[in-house]
XYZ file of C-alpha atoms in Angstrom:
246
model
C -52.987 24.770 29.318
C -54.662 22.970 26.395
C -53.817 26.342 24.358
C -50.374 26.544 25.383
C -49.665 22.636 24.561
C -51.750 23.491 21.141
C -48.967 25.414 21.101
C -46.301 24.069 22.132
C -47.765 21.436 19.431
C -48.050 23.541 16.425
C -44.075 25.263 17.313
C -42.389 21.988 18.023
C -43.928 21.186 14.183
C -43.187 23.987 12.662
C -39.696 23.500 14.390
C -39.841 19.816 12.513
C -40.921 21.347 8.978
C -38.347 24.363 8.912
C -34.538 22.064 9.903
C -35.910 18.850 7.953
C -37.098 21.682 5.337
C -33.460 22.948 6.042
C -31.750 19.877 5.794
C -33.505 18.399 2.153
C -33.179 22.057 0.700
C -28.482 22.012 2.096
C -28.326 18.132 0.809
C -29.669 19.348 -2.294
C -26.746 22.386 -2.698
C -24.396 19.934 -1.824
C -25.448 16.669 -4.284
C -25.399 19.923 -6.680
C -22.394 21.255 -5.995
C -20.786 17.669 -5.730
C -21.903 17.269 -9.357
C -20.498 20.636 -10.722
C -17.294 19.629 -9.120
C -17.394 16.255 -10.664
C -18.454 17.197 -13.939
C -15.249 19.939 -13.389
C -12.199 17.309 -12.485
C -14.242 15.737 -15.380
C -13.160 17.760 -17.634
C -9.123 18.331 -16.709
C -9.203 14.077 -16.989
C -6.176 12.488 -19.591
C -5.369 16.622 -19.730
C -1.793 16.924 -20.664
C -0.850 20.500 -19.255
C -3.086 20.475 -15.957
C -4.189 17.583 -13.253
C -7.087 17.677 -11.079
C -7.919 16.522 -7.784
C -9.710 17.557 -4.926
C -7.920 20.562 -2.601
C -9.668 21.618 0.869
C -12.826 23.121 2.639
C -10.988 26.415 0.709
C -10.635 24.936 -3.322
C -12.665 22.090 -3.680
C -10.367 21.476 -6.511
C -7.403 22.064 -7.650
C -6.081 22.379 -10.584
C -1.905 22.375 -11.026
C 0.100 22.854 -13.999
C 1.853 19.890 -14.637
C 5.439 19.822 -14.314
C 5.694 23.247 -11.815
C 5.436 23.694 -8.500
C 1.596 24.127 -7.395
C 3.886 27.250 -4.530
C 1.549 29.718 -6.477
C -2.548 29.313 -7.078
C -4.895 30.386 -9.837
C -8.339 30.903 -7.457
C -11.459 31.110 -9.098
C -13.664 33.182 -6.163
C -17.059 33.257 -8.396
C -19.287 36.023 -6.877
C -22.639 36.250 -7.611
C -24.776 38.876 -9.833
C -22.675 41.442 -8.160
C -19.409 40.085 -7.855
C -18.118 38.369 -11.494
C -15.211 35.681 -10.883
C -11.944 35.933 -10.153
C -9.395 33.796 -11.611
C -5.868 35.458 -9.925
C -2.389 33.593 -9.941
C -0.472 34.630 -6.677
C 2.876 34.313 -7.163
C 5.670 34.460 -4.239
C 4.918 36.184 -0.783
C 6.468 40.001 -2.087
C 9.655 40.140 -1.048
C 10.298 44.350 -2.382
C 8.424 47.914 -1.125
C 7.300 48.765 -4.539
C 6.050 46.539 -7.073
C 4.962 47.397 -10.446
C 1.787 47.763 -11.075
C 0.082 46.754 -15.299
C -4.315 46.212 -15.500
C -5.332 46.206 -19.062
C -8.652 46.021 -19.420
C -11.352 46.876 -22.971
C -10.915 50.260 -24.018
C -15.074 50.186 -23.334
C -16.678 54.033 -23.381
C -15.776 53.834 -20.017
C -11.349 53.609 -21.658
C -12.883 56.894 -23.447
C -15.373 58.939 -20.646
C -11.905 58.422 -18.741
C -9.402 60.295 -21.177
C -12.848 63.156 -21.857
C -11.963 63.083 -17.786
C -8.119 63.956 -18.539
C -6.650 60.492 -16.724
C -4.462 59.934 -19.288
C -3.723 56.354 -20.136
C -1.003 54.386 -21.417
C 0.292 53.520 -24.422
C 2.207 51.001 -25.885
C 2.997 52.621 -29.600
C 0.831 50.667 -31.191
C -2.199 52.246 -32.656
C -4.628 49.057 -33.035
C -3.662 47.908 -29.921
C -4.054 51.277 -27.646
C -7.305 51.841 -29.274
C -9.268 48.510 -28.014
C -7.418 48.065 -25.207
C -7.113 50.830 -21.699
C -4.016 49.721 -19.974
C -2.287 51.206 -16.760
C 0.203 50.587 -14.189
C 2.147 53.038 -10.991
C 5.022 52.874 -13.773
C 4.185 54.062 -16.847
C 7.138 54.098 -18.687
C 7.993 50.341 -17.306
C 5.193 49.679 -18.373
C 5.180 50.842 -22.261
C 8.697 49.425 -22.505
C 6.431 45.715 -21.838
C 3.951 46.365 -24.344
C 6.439 46.868 -26.317
C 6.892 43.520 -27.276
C 4.635 42.048 -30.012
C 4.413 38.840 -28.264
C 2.677 40.210 -25.151
C 0.644 42.475 -27.060
C -0.560 39.161 -29.011
C -0.768 37.309 -25.706
C -3.420 39.824 -24.100
C -5.282 40.153 -27.187
C -5.303 36.889 -27.837
C -6.703 36.743 -23.799
C -9.386 39.106 -24.599
C -10.723 37.413 -27.419
C -11.866 34.360 -25.511
C -15.653 35.714 -24.980
C -16.049 37.602 -20.912
C -13.276 38.058 -20.263
C -13.032 42.048 -18.539
C -9.809 42.313 -16.844
C -5.762 41.719 -16.483
C -3.568 43.457 -13.989
C -0.725 42.409 -11.877
C -0.683 43.872 -8.729
C 1.262 45.532 -6.373
C 1.804 42.014 -4.541
C 2.963 40.142 -7.773
C -0.807 38.877 -8.041
C -1.807 37.587 -11.569
C -6.006 38.802 -11.967
C -7.820 37.821 -14.847
C -11.413 38.568 -14.067
C -14.412 37.295 -16.651
C -19.141 37.070 -16.039
C -18.761 33.934 -17.747
C -21.502 32.176 -14.676
C -19.550 28.206 -15.788
C -16.439 28.014 -16.346
C -16.217 24.138 -16.661
C -15.293 22.405 -19.685
C -13.152 23.863 -22.764
C -13.944 26.524 -21.448
C -12.075 26.643 -18.290
C -9.184 25.486 -19.358
C -8.884 28.051 -22.531
C -8.904 30.215 -20.291
C -6.150 28.676 -17.818
C -3.498 28.389 -21.173
C -4.370 31.817 -22.051
C -3.463 33.159 -18.974
C -0.736 31.396 -18.823
C 0.202 32.364 -22.066
C -0.011 36.702 -21.168
C 2.920 35.886 -17.811
C 4.877 33.749 -20.030
C 4.814 36.437 -22.626
C 5.306 38.820 -19.483
C 8.687 36.757 -18.129
C 9.973 36.048 -21.407
C 10.268 40.134 -22.094
C 12.101 40.020 -18.500
C 13.941 37.670 -19.752
C 15.018 39.572 -22.435
C 15.318 43.657 -20.458
C 18.414 42.580 -18.702
C 17.581 46.731 -18.188
C 14.381 45.961 -16.663
C 13.243 47.266 -13.607
C 13.643 44.812 -10.301
C 9.466 46.234 -9.338
C 8.221 44.851 -13.159
C 11.152 41.471 -12.923
C 10.088 40.750 -8.983
C 6.563 41.268 -10.125
C 6.243 38.831 -13.086
C 8.269 35.784 -11.670
C 9.037 33.589 -8.069
C 12.726 33.304 -6.521
C 13.290 29.542 -6.575
C 15.708 29.322 -3.669
C 13.446 32.351 -1.468
C 15.766 35.578 -2.720
C 17.775 34.409 -5.979
C 14.695 36.343 -7.343
C 15.393 33.116 -10.425
C 12.431 34.027 -13.583
C 9.596 31.118 -13.235
C 7.131 29.805 -14.959
C 4.494 30.958 -12.359
C 2.679 28.065 -10.837
C -0.725 27.487 -10.631
C -3.623 25.432 -8.986
C -7.860 26.112 -10.010
C -10.877 26.157 -7.142
C -13.854 25.548 -8.583
C -15.372 28.315 -10.940
C -19.218 26.803 -9.313
C -18.001 28.125 -5.669
C -20.433 30.716 -4.186
């Protein structure tokens, strides 16, 4: 009986110690996250382009582009060592069966290997740009037409000139994705990444506006209908989730 009491006492002590340790670790993690959030909020204090506020449990920090309807959003879903930070600017829900997709990545060894294996990229006609970047999409003619505008190529080059940016893409839902390996996007780098992302989307939208013959699928991927189905091109609104979230 004494042995059982001793074991029960040890078990209760272990349970109390384990629970206390978990509570302490949890409190430290929460404190660290809150400090990171506070630092991230301070980054945007007084910023003329963005305003920051605390969000819900899914979006610990929301940063709205001033003057834009916060209907779409950019999310930084910060992952671990096997998942880079992902920034997404969601446009309206898809209303068409098909959308033109677009993907731009640095050429690098992987791009050269793809071409060696027979996978052809979309060439924009700018030799320097084509040597530096791998452009893909589900409609080569549409994507090539978009990149005829020098402003689009310059905006893309400026985005990738920011260290850590790995890809820019528009998926079949019309969402804009920018992937970056940087673990710490708080501070000026976060704002600069947002500004350059918006610059790319603005260049794409301006080019779509300037080309009435652009297929509706690409126009839909770059715009959000102001009245639901009007299809009127507008700037992509954004919300930012705390990049320190794991």
